[in-house]
């Protein structure tokens, strides 16, 4: 199951175990159970600190629990944690064995402070690149706090359970039998949902922060590059972001970032954050900006008001809030989100194995999604508003060669229909004839581009008719001391490498602005 190279790597990781751990498996006669037995046997054979018990019992089989030798509880995996979840398995082994997680001590203290019983059930798929963050967060919480119990369930191994709970998007988390959350969630986000007083306490701490020289709003590639360039100038730099990495976290493969042959979104986002932290950037995660208050006098402080009530002050601000998936805006889309309406084919595609789905959008992302899904589902119907597909010719040719794909162009979607709480069809109109059609199906994947995250800036900085921040070649907005970079701006071509370059340019422009302020203020900046 594991090749020689992977076994060698795993053995090196297991050498980091500080105390004995036990793997206890509850098996049945399935093929998955046989693979699980082989996997666990391999792990146990690679370290004398790992013991294996094949006589365990659980309501879900096959499954296994990782626990310390002196404890009975731990993290349970139902199904095989391979694919994207192999890293989650390795980390669970290490953390259970006493190897410290790369988490701030204050976060660990917050986990330990939870004083109530919580049973987490985390449903994931092996192809989901959003799932590992949630799986690892819930696993760590169970390892740190014995009052928290976590079971990670691979949906493909338990299809009847997934169907009974009508799970159509992963990751999906249940807490004590009730829906706790869906989609990517960081450890800090989960803790915030459990501790309702955390936001108010954090607002007090943020209000006490000294003013920054450069404050960056948004932590995607543009924001991270701006942070690194600003911090390297030796000035006080802060980043406030809803989640560091931004939409990059939702990107499966990155193969066009110059000098990086291949990586994935979550890994790239983690590297962005590590690079910024290496220069001492003050990163304030899980913070949503609600208002920008320009300075009332030349060279004064710009303020950014956050959703938790805190206000941050800075001599200059760089807006790099990025963009999000655009909604179709038709009846049924919001109602059936995560009940058949999805936005990530890589994450949720396997949940529609053998079913009929539609993809809305004929650009590169839509055609790529349709090609990907065609290898998993029974049939794909691609619906495109324009008269022809806008994707690259090589992608269109590939799509047209697939026998289980129907392409409908000149066809605006008018409604996503459903029954019993889940999607059962899609309606579209033929613009040439005016005729309406309904396609029976079980899933709809929306792939129609991006909307800039700039609603909170209306009336403050100039925006284009598409909601993009209007910038000049140096990243200047119409507001003194306020700059912008990345996908939220009028700069064409929304690409990671372009956003990073724009972030660097905006930081250099911000520094140039700061050093041209009156002498007293310039001395403060350069002190």
Coordinates of C-alpha atoms in Angstrom, one line a residue:
X1 CA 0.0 0.0 0.0
X2 CA 2.8 2.4 0.9
X3 CA 5.8 2.4 -1.5
X4 CA 9.4 2.2 -0.2
X5 CA 10.0 6.0 -0.3
X6 CA 6.8 6.7 1.7
X7 CA 7.7 4.0 4.2
X8 CA 11.1 5.6 4.7
X9 CA 9.6 9.0 5.2
X10 CA 6.9 7.7 7.6
X11 CA 9.6 5.9 9.6
X12 CA 11.5 9.2 10.0
X13 CA 8.4 10.9 11.3
X14 CA 7.6 8.1 13.7
X15 CA 11.1 8.6 15.2
X16 CA 9.7 11.8 16.6
X17 CA 7.3 10.0 18.9
X18 CA 8.0 10.8 22.5
X19 CA 5.8 8.2 24.1
X20 CA 4.1 4.9 23.2
X21 CA 0.9 4.9 21.2
X22 CA -1.6 2.2 20.4
X23 CA -3.7 1.6 17.2
X24 CA -6.9 -0.3 18.0
X25 CA -8.8 -1.5 14.9
X26 CA -12.5 -2.5 14.5
X27 CA -12.5 -4.5 11.3
X28 CA -15.0 -6.4 9.2
X29 CA -14.7 -8.6 6.1
X30 CA -14.6 -5.8 3.5
X31 CA -11.8 -5.0 1.1
X32 CA -11.3 -1.7 2.9
X33 CA -10.8 -3.5 6.2
X34 CA -8.1 -5.6 4.5
X35 CA -6.3 -2.5 3.3
X36 CA -6.7 -0.9 6.8
X37 CA -5.1 -4.0 8.4
X38 CA -2.2 -3.8 6.0
X39 CA -1.7 0.0 6.6
X40 CA -1.8 -0.3 10.4
X41 CA 0.5 -3.3 10.3
X42 CA 3.0 -1.3 8.3
X43 CA 2.8 1.7 10.7
X44 CA 3.3 -0.6 13.7
X45 CA 6.3 -2.3 12.1
X46 CA 8.1 1.0 11.5
X47 CA 8.3 2.0 15.2
X48 CA 8.8 0.2 18.5
X49 CA 6.7 2.9 20.1
X50 CA 3.6 1.8 18.1
X51 CA 1.5 -1.2 19.2
X52 CA -1.4 -2.7 17.2
X53 CA -4.6 -4.3 18.5
X54 CA -6.9 -5.8 15.9
X55 CA -9.7 -6.8 18.3
X56 CA -11.4 -3.5 18.8
X57 CA -15.1 -2.8 18.6
X58 CA -17.0 0.2 17.2
X59 CA -20.4 0.9 15.5
X60 CA -18.5 1.9 12.4
X61 CA -16.3 -0.7 10.7
X62 CA -13.7 -0.7 9.4
X63 CA -12.3 2.0 11.7
X64 CA -9.4 2.5 14.1
X65 CA -8.5 4.7 17.0
X66 CA -5.1 6.3 17.8
X67 CA -4.6 6.6 21.5
X68 CA -1.8 6.8 24.1
X69 CA -0.9 3.5 25.8
X70 CA -2.2 4.8 29.1
X71 CA -5.5 6.1 27.7
X72 CA -8.7 4.7 26.1
X73 CA -9.9 7.7 24.1
X74 CA -8.3 9.3 21.1
X75 CA -8.9 10.1 17.4
X76 CA -10.9 7.6 15.4
X77 CA -10.6 7.2 11.6
X78 CA -13.5 5.4 9.9
X79 CA -12.4 4.4 6.5
X80 CA -8.9 4.8 5.1
X81 CA -7.2 8.2 5.7
X82 CA -5.2 8.2 2.5
X83 CA -5.0 10.7 -0.4
X84 CA -5.1 14.3 1.0
X85 CA -5.7 12.8 4.5
X86 CA -2.5 10.9 4.8
X87 CA -0.9 13.9 6.3
X88 CA -3.7 14.2 8.8
X89 CA -3.0 10.6 9.8
X90 CA 0.7 11.2 10.3
X91 CA 0.0 14.3 12.4
X92 CA -2.5 12.5 14.6
X93 CA 0.1 9.8 15.2
X94 CA 2.8 12.4 16.1
X95 CA 0.5 14.6 18.3
X96 CA -0.8 11.6 20.2
X97 CA 2.8 10.5 20.7
X98 CA 3.7 13.7 22.3
X99 CA 5.3 15.6 19.4
X100 CA 4.2 19.3 19.8
X101 CA 2.0 20.8 17.2
X102 CA 2.9 23.9 15.4
X103 CA 0.2 25.9 17.1
X104 CA 0.5 29.0 19.3
X105 CA 0.5 28.2 23.0
X106 CA -2.5 30.5 23.5
X107 CA -4.5 28.3 21.1
X108 CA -3.6 25.2 23.0
X109 CA -4.7 26.9 26.2
X110 CA -8.0 27.8 24.6
X111 CA -8.6 24.1 23.6
X112 CA -7.8 22.9 27.1
X113 CA -10.1 25.5 28.6
X114 CA -13.2 24.0 26.9
X115 CA -15.2 22.6 29.8
X116 CA -17.9 20.6 28.1
X117 CA -18.3 17.3 26.3
X118 CA -18.2 17.5 22.6
X119 CA -18.4 14.7 20.0
X120 CA -17.2 15.8 16.6
X121 CA -18.0 13.8 13.4
X122 CA -16.0 15.0 10.5
X123 CA -17.1 13.8 7.0
X124 CA -14.4 14.1 4.3
X125 CA -13.4 12.7 1.0
X126 CA -9.9 11.6 0.0
X127 CA -9.8 14.0 -3.0
X128 CA -10.9 17.1 -1.0
X129 CA -8.1 19.6 -0.5
X130 CA -10.3 21.7 1.9
X131 CA -10.8 18.8 4.3
X132 CA -7.4 18.3 5.9
X133 CA -7.5 21.6 7.8
X134 CA -10.8 20.7 9.4
X135 CA -9.7 17.1 10.1
X136 CA -6.5 18.1 11.7
X137 CA -8.1 20.8 13.8
X138 CA -10.7 18.4 15.2
X139 CA -8.1 15.7 15.7
X140 CA -5.8 18.1 17.6
X141 CA -8.7 19.2 19.8
X142 CA -9.5 15.6 20.8
X143 CA -5.8 14.9 21.5
X144 CA -5.4 18.0 23.7
X145 CA -8.7 17.9 25.6
X146 CA -10.1 14.5 26.8
X147 CA -13.6 16.0 26.9
X148 CA -13.6 16.3 23.1
X149 CA -13.9 13.2 21.0
X150 CA -13.4 13.2 17.2
X151 CA -14.2 10.6 14.5
X152 CA -13.1 11.3 11.0
X153 CA -15.3 9.6 8.4
X154 CA -14.3 8.9 4.8
X155 CA -17.6 9.3 3.0
X156 CA -16.8 6.9 0.2
X157 CA -16.5 4.0 2.8
X158 CA -19.9 4.8 4.3
X159 CA -22.2 5.8 1.4
X160 CA -25.4 4.8 3.2
X161 CA -24.5 7.0 6.2
X162 CA -23.7 9.9 3.8
X163 CA -27.0 9.5 2.0
X164 CA -29.0 9.2 5.2
X165 CA -27.6 12.5 6.4
X166 CA -27.9 14.0 2.9
X167 CA -24.3 15.2 2.9
X168 CA -23.5 16.7 -0.5
X169 CA -20.5 18.8 0.4
X170 CA -17.4 18.2 2.4
X171 CA -15.9 18.8 4.8
X172 CA -19.1 18.5 6.9
X173 CA -18.8 18.6 10.7
X174 CA -21.4 17.5 13.3
X175 CA -21.1 18.4 16.9
X176 CA -23.0 16.3 19.4
X177 CA -25.3 15.1 16.5
X178 CA -26.1 18.6 15.2
X179 CA -24.6 20.3 12.1
X180 CA -21.6 22.3 13.4
X181 CA -20.2 23.7 10.2
X182 CA -19.4 22.9 6.6
X183 CA -16.5 23.9 4.3
X184 CA -13.0 24.8 5.2
X185 CA -12.6 25.9 8.8
X186 CA -9.4 26.7 10.6
X187 CA -8.7 25.6 14.2
X188 CA -9.1 29.2 15.3
X189 CA -12.5 29.4 13.5
X190 CA -13.7 26.3 15.3
X191 CA -12.6 27.6 18.6
X192 CA -14.3 31.0 17.9
X193 CA -17.6 29.1 17.3
X194 CA -17.2 27.3 20.6
X195 CA -16.1 30.3 22.6
X196 CA -18.6 33.1 21.9
X197 CA -16.8 35.6 24.2
X198 CA -13.5 35.3 22.3
X199 CA -14.3 38.1 19.7
X200 CA -15.0 40.7 22.4
X201 CA -11.8 39.8 24.3
X202 CA -9.8 39.9 21.1
X203 CA -11.3 43.3 20.1
X204 CA -9.9 44.8 23.4
X205 CA -6.4 43.5 22.5
X206 CA -6.6 44.8 19.0
X207 CA -7.7 48.2 20.0
X208 CA -4.6 48.5 22.2
X209 CA -2.2 47.9 19.2
X210 CA 0.1 50.8 18.4
X211 CA -0.5 52.4 14.9
X212 CA 1.2 50.6 12.0
X213 CA 3.3 52.1 9.3
X214 CA 1.7 49.8 6.7
X215 CA -1.5 47.9 7.5
X216 CA -2.6 45.3 4.8
X217 CA -6.2 44.2 4.6
X218 CA -6.3 40.8 3.1
X219 CA -3.8 37.9 3.3
X220 CA -3.8 36.3 -0.2
X221 CA -0.8 36.4 -2.5
X222 CA -1.0 40.2 -2.9
X223 CA -1.3 40.8 0.8
X224 CA 1.5 38.4 1.7
X225 CA 3.9 39.9 -0.9
X226 CA 3.0 43.4 0.3
X227 CA 3.7 42.3 3.9
X228 CA 7.1 40.9 3.0
X229 CA 8.2 43.9 1.0
X230 CA 7.0 46.4 3.6
X231 CA 8.6 44.5 6.5
X232 CA 11.9 44.3 4.7
X233 CA 12.0 48.1 4.7
X234 CA 12.2 47.9 8.5
X235 CA 8.8 49.5 9.1
X236 CA 6.0 48.3 11.4
X237 CA 3.8 46.1 9.3
X238 CA 0.5 44.3 10.1
X239 CA -1.9 42.1 8.1
X240 CA -5.6 41.6 9.0
X241 CA -7.3 38.8 7.1
X242 CA -10.4 36.6 7.3
X243 CA -8.1 33.7 6.5
X244 CA -4.5 34.0 5.4
X245 CA -4.0 32.7 1.9
X246 CA -7.4 33.8 0.8
X247 CA -8.9 32.0 -2.2
X248 CA -5.6 30.2 -2.8
X249 CA -6.6 27.9 0.0
X250 CA -9.4 26.6 -2.3
X251 CA -7.1 25.9 -5.3
X252 CA -6.2 22.3 -6.0
X253 CA -3.1 22.5 -8.2
X254 CA -0.8 25.5 -8.9
X255 CA 1.5 24.8 -11.8
X256 CA 2.2 28.2 -13.2
X257 CA 3.9 30.1 -10.4
X258 CA 7.3 30.8 -11.8
X259 CA 10.1 28.7 -10.2
X260 CA 7.6 26.5 -8.4
X261 CA 7.0 23.5 -10.7
X262 CA 4.0 22.2 -8.9
X263 CA 2.3 22.8 -5.5
X264 CA -1.2 22.9 -4.1
X265 CA -3.2 25.8 -2.7
X266 CA -3.1 25.0 1.1
X267 CA 0.6 24.3 1.0
X268 CA 1.2 27.5 -1.0
X269 CA -0.9 29.5 1.5
X270 CA 1.0 28.1 4.4
X271 CA 4.3 29.1 2.8
X272 CA 2.9 32.6 2.2
X273 CA 2.1 33.0 5.9
X274 CA 5.5 31.5 7.0
X275 CA 7.3 33.9 4.8
X276 CA 5.5 36.9 6.3
X277 CA 6.0 35.7 9.8
X278 CA 9.7 35.2 9.2
X279 CA 10.0 39.0 8.8
X280 CA 8.1 39.7 12.0
X281 CA 4.8 40.8 10.3
X282 CA 1.9 41.1 12.9
X283 CA -0.7 38.8 11.4
X284 CA -4.3 39.1 12.7
X285 CA -6.3 36.2 11.3
X286 CA -10.1 35.7 11.3
X287 CA -10.7 39.4 11.1
X288 CA -13.2 40.9 8.7
X289 CA -12.9 44.6 7.8
X290 CA -16.1 46.6 7.8
X291 CA -15.1 50.2 7.2
X292 CA -12.2 52.3 6.0
X293 CA -11.9 55.7 7.5
X294 CA -9.5 57.9 5.6
X295 CA -7.2 60.4 7.4
X296 CA -8.6 63.9 7.9
X297 CA -5.3 65.6 7.4
X298 CA -2.3 65.0 5.2
X299 CA 0.0 62.3 6.6
X300 CA -2.5 61.4 9.3
X301 CA -3.7 58.0 10.4
X302 CA -6.0 55.9 8.3
X303 CA -8.4 53.7 10.4
X304 CA -9.8 50.2 9.6
X305 CA -12.8 49.1 11.6
X306 CA -13.2 45.4 12.1
X307 CA -16.4 43.3 12.5
X308 CA -15.6 42.6 16.2
X309 CA -15.7 46.3 17.0
X310 CA -11.9 46.8 17.1
X311 CA -10.3 49.7 15.2
X312 CA -6.7 49.5 13.8
X313 CA -4.8 52.6 12.8
X314 CA -2.0 53.0 10.3
X315 CA 0.0 55.6 8.4
X316 CA -0.8 53.8 5.2
X317 CA -3.2 51.0 4.2
X318 CA -2.9 48.4 1.4
X319 CA -6.3 46.8 0.3
X320 CA -5.8 43.3 -1.0
X321 CA -9.2 41.7 -0.1
X322 CA -9.2 39.5 -3.2
X323 CA -12.4 38.0 -4.7
X324 CA -14.8 35.1 -4.2
X325 CA -16.8 32.7 -6.4
X326 CA -19.6 34.5 -8.2
X327 CA -23.1 33.3 -7.6
X328 CA -25.5 32.6 -10.5
X329 CA -28.3 34.5 -8.6
X330 CA -31.2 32.3 -9.7
X331 CA -33.9 30.7 -7.6
X332 CA -32.8 27.6 -5.8
X333 CA -29.1 28.5 -5.7
X334 CA -29.0 29.7 -2.1
X335 CA -31.7 27.3 -0.9
X336 CA -29.8 24.2 -2.1
X337 CA -26.2 25.3 -1.4
X338 CA -24.4 22.2 0.1
X339 CA -27.5 20.2 -0.8
X340 CA -26.6 19.7 -4.4
X341 CA -25.3 23.2 -5.3
X342 CA -21.5 23.2 -5.0
X343 CA -18.5 25.4 -6.0
X344 CA -15.6 23.0 -5.7
X345 CA -15.6 20.0 -8.1
X346 CA -12.4 18.6 -6.6
X347 CA -13.8 18.6 -3.1
X348 CA -17.4 17.6 -3.7
X349 CA -17.2 15.7 -7.0
X350 CA -16.7 12.3 -5.5
X351 CA -20.0 12.7 -3.5
X352 CA -21.8 12.6 -6.9
X353 CA -20.2 9.4 -8.2
X354 CA -22.6 7.7 -10.6
X355 CA -25.0 10.6 -10.6
X356 CA -26.0 13.4 -13.0
X357 CA -24.6 16.9 -12.6
X358 CA -24.4 20.2 -14.4
X359 CA -21.6 22.7 -14.6
X360 CA -22.6 26.4 -15.1
X361 CA -19.9 28.3 -16.9
X362 CA -17.9 27.8 -20.1
X363 CA -14.6 29.5 -19.2
X364 CA -11.5 27.6 -18.2
X365 CA -12.7 26.8 -14.7
X366 CA -16.1 25.5 -15.9
X367 CA -14.6 23.4 -18.7
X368 CA -11.9 22.0 -16.4
X369 CA -14.6 21.2 -13.8
X370 CA -16.7 19.4 -16.4
X371 CA -13.7 17.3 -17.6
X372 CA -12.8 16.4 -14.1
X373 CA -16.4 15.4 -13.1
X374 CA -16.9 13.4 -16.3
X375 CA -14.5 10.8 -14.9
X376 CA -16.5 10.4 -11.8
X377 CA -20.2 11.0 -12.4
X378 CA -22.7 9.4 -14.8
X379 CA -23.3 12.5 -17.0
X380 CA -22.3 16.1 -17.1
X381 CA -24.3 18.9 -18.7
X382 CA -22.3 22.1 -19.2
X383 CA -24.5 25.2 -19.5
X384 CA -23.0 28.5 -20.8
X385 CA -24.7 31.8 -21.3
X386 CA -22.6 32.9 -24.2
X387 CA -22.9 31.7 -27.8
X388 CA -19.6 29.7 -27.5
X389 CA -17.3 28.3 -24.8
X390 CA -14.7 30.8 -23.7
X391 CA -12.2 28.2 -22.4
X392 CA -8.8 27.5 -24.1
X393 CA -9.2 25.5 -27.3
X394 CA -7.3 22.5 -26.0
X395 CA -9.7 22.2 -23.1
X396 CA -12.8 22.6 -25.3
X397 CA -11.5 19.9 -27.7
X398 CA -10.9 17.6 -24.7
X399 CA -14.4 18.3 -23.4
X400 CA -16.0 17.6 -26.7
X401 CA -14.3 14.2 -27.0
X402 CA -16.0 12.9 -23.8
X403 CA -19.0 10.6 -24.4
X404 CA -20.9 11.5 -21.2
X405 CA -20.9 15.3 -21.6
X406 CA -23.6 17.5 -23.1
X407 CA -22.7 21.1 -24.0
X408 CA -25.4 23.8 -24.0
X409 CA -24.4 27.2 -25.2
X410 CA -26.4 30.4 -25.6
X411 CA -28.3 29.1 -22.6
X412 CA -28.7 31.2 -19.4
X413 CA -29.6 29.2 -16.3
X414 CA -33.0 30.3 -15.0
X415 CA -33.6 28.1 -11.9
X416 CA -32.1 25.3 -9.8
X417 CA -34.9 23.0 -8.8
X418 CA -35.2 20.6 -5.9
X419 CA -37.4 18.5 -3.7
X420 CA -37.1 17.0 -0.2
X421 CA -34.3 19.5 0.6
X422 CA -31.9 18.6 -2.2
X423 CA -31.3 19.4 -5.9
X424 CA -33.3 17.5 -8.5
X425 CA -32.8 19.6 -11.7
X426 CA -31.8 22.7 -13.6
X427 CA -33.7 24.9 -15.9
X428 CA -32.2 26.9 -18.7
X429 CA -33.5 28.9 -21.7
X430 CA -32.3 28.7 -25.3
X431 CA -31.7 32.4 -26.2
X432 CA -32.0 31.7 -29.9
X433 CA -35.4 30.1 -29.8
X434 CA -36.8 31.2 -26.5
X435 CA -37.5 27.6 -25.6
X436 CA -37.1 26.5 -21.9
X437 CA -35.6 23.2 -20.9
X438 CA -35.3 21.3 -17.7
X439 CA -32.4 18.8 -17.0
X440 CA -33.0 16.2 -14.3
X441 CA -29.9 15.9 -12.1
X442 CA -28.6 15.6 -8.6
X443 CA -25.8 18.3 -8.5
X444 CA -24.9 21.7 -9.9
X445 CA -21.4 23.1 -9.9
X446 CA -21.2 26.9 -10.3
X447 CA -18.0 28.1 -12.1
X448 CA -18.8 31.6 -13.5
X449 CA -15.9 33.7 -12.3
X450 CA -15.2 36.0 -9.4
X451 CA -16.7 38.9 -7.5
X452 CA -14.3 41.4 -5.7
X453 CA -14.6 41.6 -1.9
X454 CA -15.1 45.3 -1.9
X455 CA -18.7 46.0 -0.8
X456 CA -17.5 47.4 2.5
X457 CA -15.5 50.1 0.6
X458 CA -18.4 51.7 -1.4
X459 CA -18.4 55.4 -0.9
X460 CA -14.8 55.4 0.4
X461 CA -12.6 54.6 -2.6
X462 CA -13.4 54.7 -6.3
X463 CA -14.7 51.4 -7.6
X464 CA -15.3 50.3 -11.2
X465 CA -18.7 49.2 -12.4
X466 CA -17.6 45.6 -11.6
X467 CA -16.8 46.6 -8.0
X468 CA -13.1 46.6 -8.5
X469 CA -10.9 49.1 -6.7
X470 CA -9.6 51.6 -9.3
X471 CA -5.8 51.9 -9.1
X472 CA -3.0 53.5 -11.1
X473 CA 0.1 51.7 -12.3
X474 CA 1.6 52.1 -8.8
X475 CA -1.3 50.7 -6.9
X476 CA -2.5 54.2 -5.7
X477 CA -6.3 54.6 -5.1
X478 CA -8.0 58.0 -5.1
X479 CA -7.6 58.2 -1.3
X480 CA -4.2 59.5 0.0
X481 CA -2.3 56.9 1.9
X482 CA -4.5 54.1 0.7
X483 CA -3.2 51.6 -1.9
X484 CA -4.7 48.4 -3.4
X485 CA -3.4 45.2 -5.1
X486 CA -4.5 41.9 -6.4
X487 CA -7.8 40.4 -7.6
X488 CA -9.9 43.2 -5.9
X489 CA -8.5 45.8 -8.3
X490 CA -8.9 46.9 -11.9
X491 CA -5.6 45.2 -12.8
X492 CA -6.4 42.7 -15.6
X493 CA -5.7 39.0 -15.4
X494 CA -6.5 37.5 -12.0
X495 CA -3.5 35.3 -11.5
X496 CA -1.5 34.4 -8.4
X497 CA 1.8 35.6 -9.9
X498 CA 0.2 38.9 -11.0
X499 CA -1.4 39.5 -7.5
X500 CA 2.0 38.9 -5.8
X501 CA 3.7 41.4 -8.1
X502 CA 1.0 43.9 -7.5
X503 CA 1.4 43.4 -3.7
X504 CA 5.1 44.1 -3.9
X505 CA 4.5 47.2 -6.1
X506 CA 1.8 48.6 -3.7
X507 CA 4.2 48.1 -0.7
X508 CA 6.9 50.0 -2.5
X509 CA 4.5 52.8 -3.3
X510 CA 3.3 52.9 0.3
X511 CA 6.9 53.2 1.5
X512 CA 7.5 56.0 -1.0
X513 CA 4.4 57.7 0.3
X514 CA 5.6 57.4 3.9
X515 CA 9.1 58.8 3.3
X516 CA 7.6 61.8 1.6
X517 CA 5.6 62.9 4.6
X518 CA 6.6 65.9 6.7
X519 CA 10.0 65.5 8.4
X520 CA 8.6 64.7 12.0
X521 CA 6.4 62.0 10.7
X522 CA 9.1 60.6 8.4
X523 CA 11.4 60.3 11.4
X524 CA 8.8 58.3 13.3
X525 CA 8.4 55.9 10.3
X526 CA 12.1 55.3 10.0
X527 CA 12.9 55.2 13.7

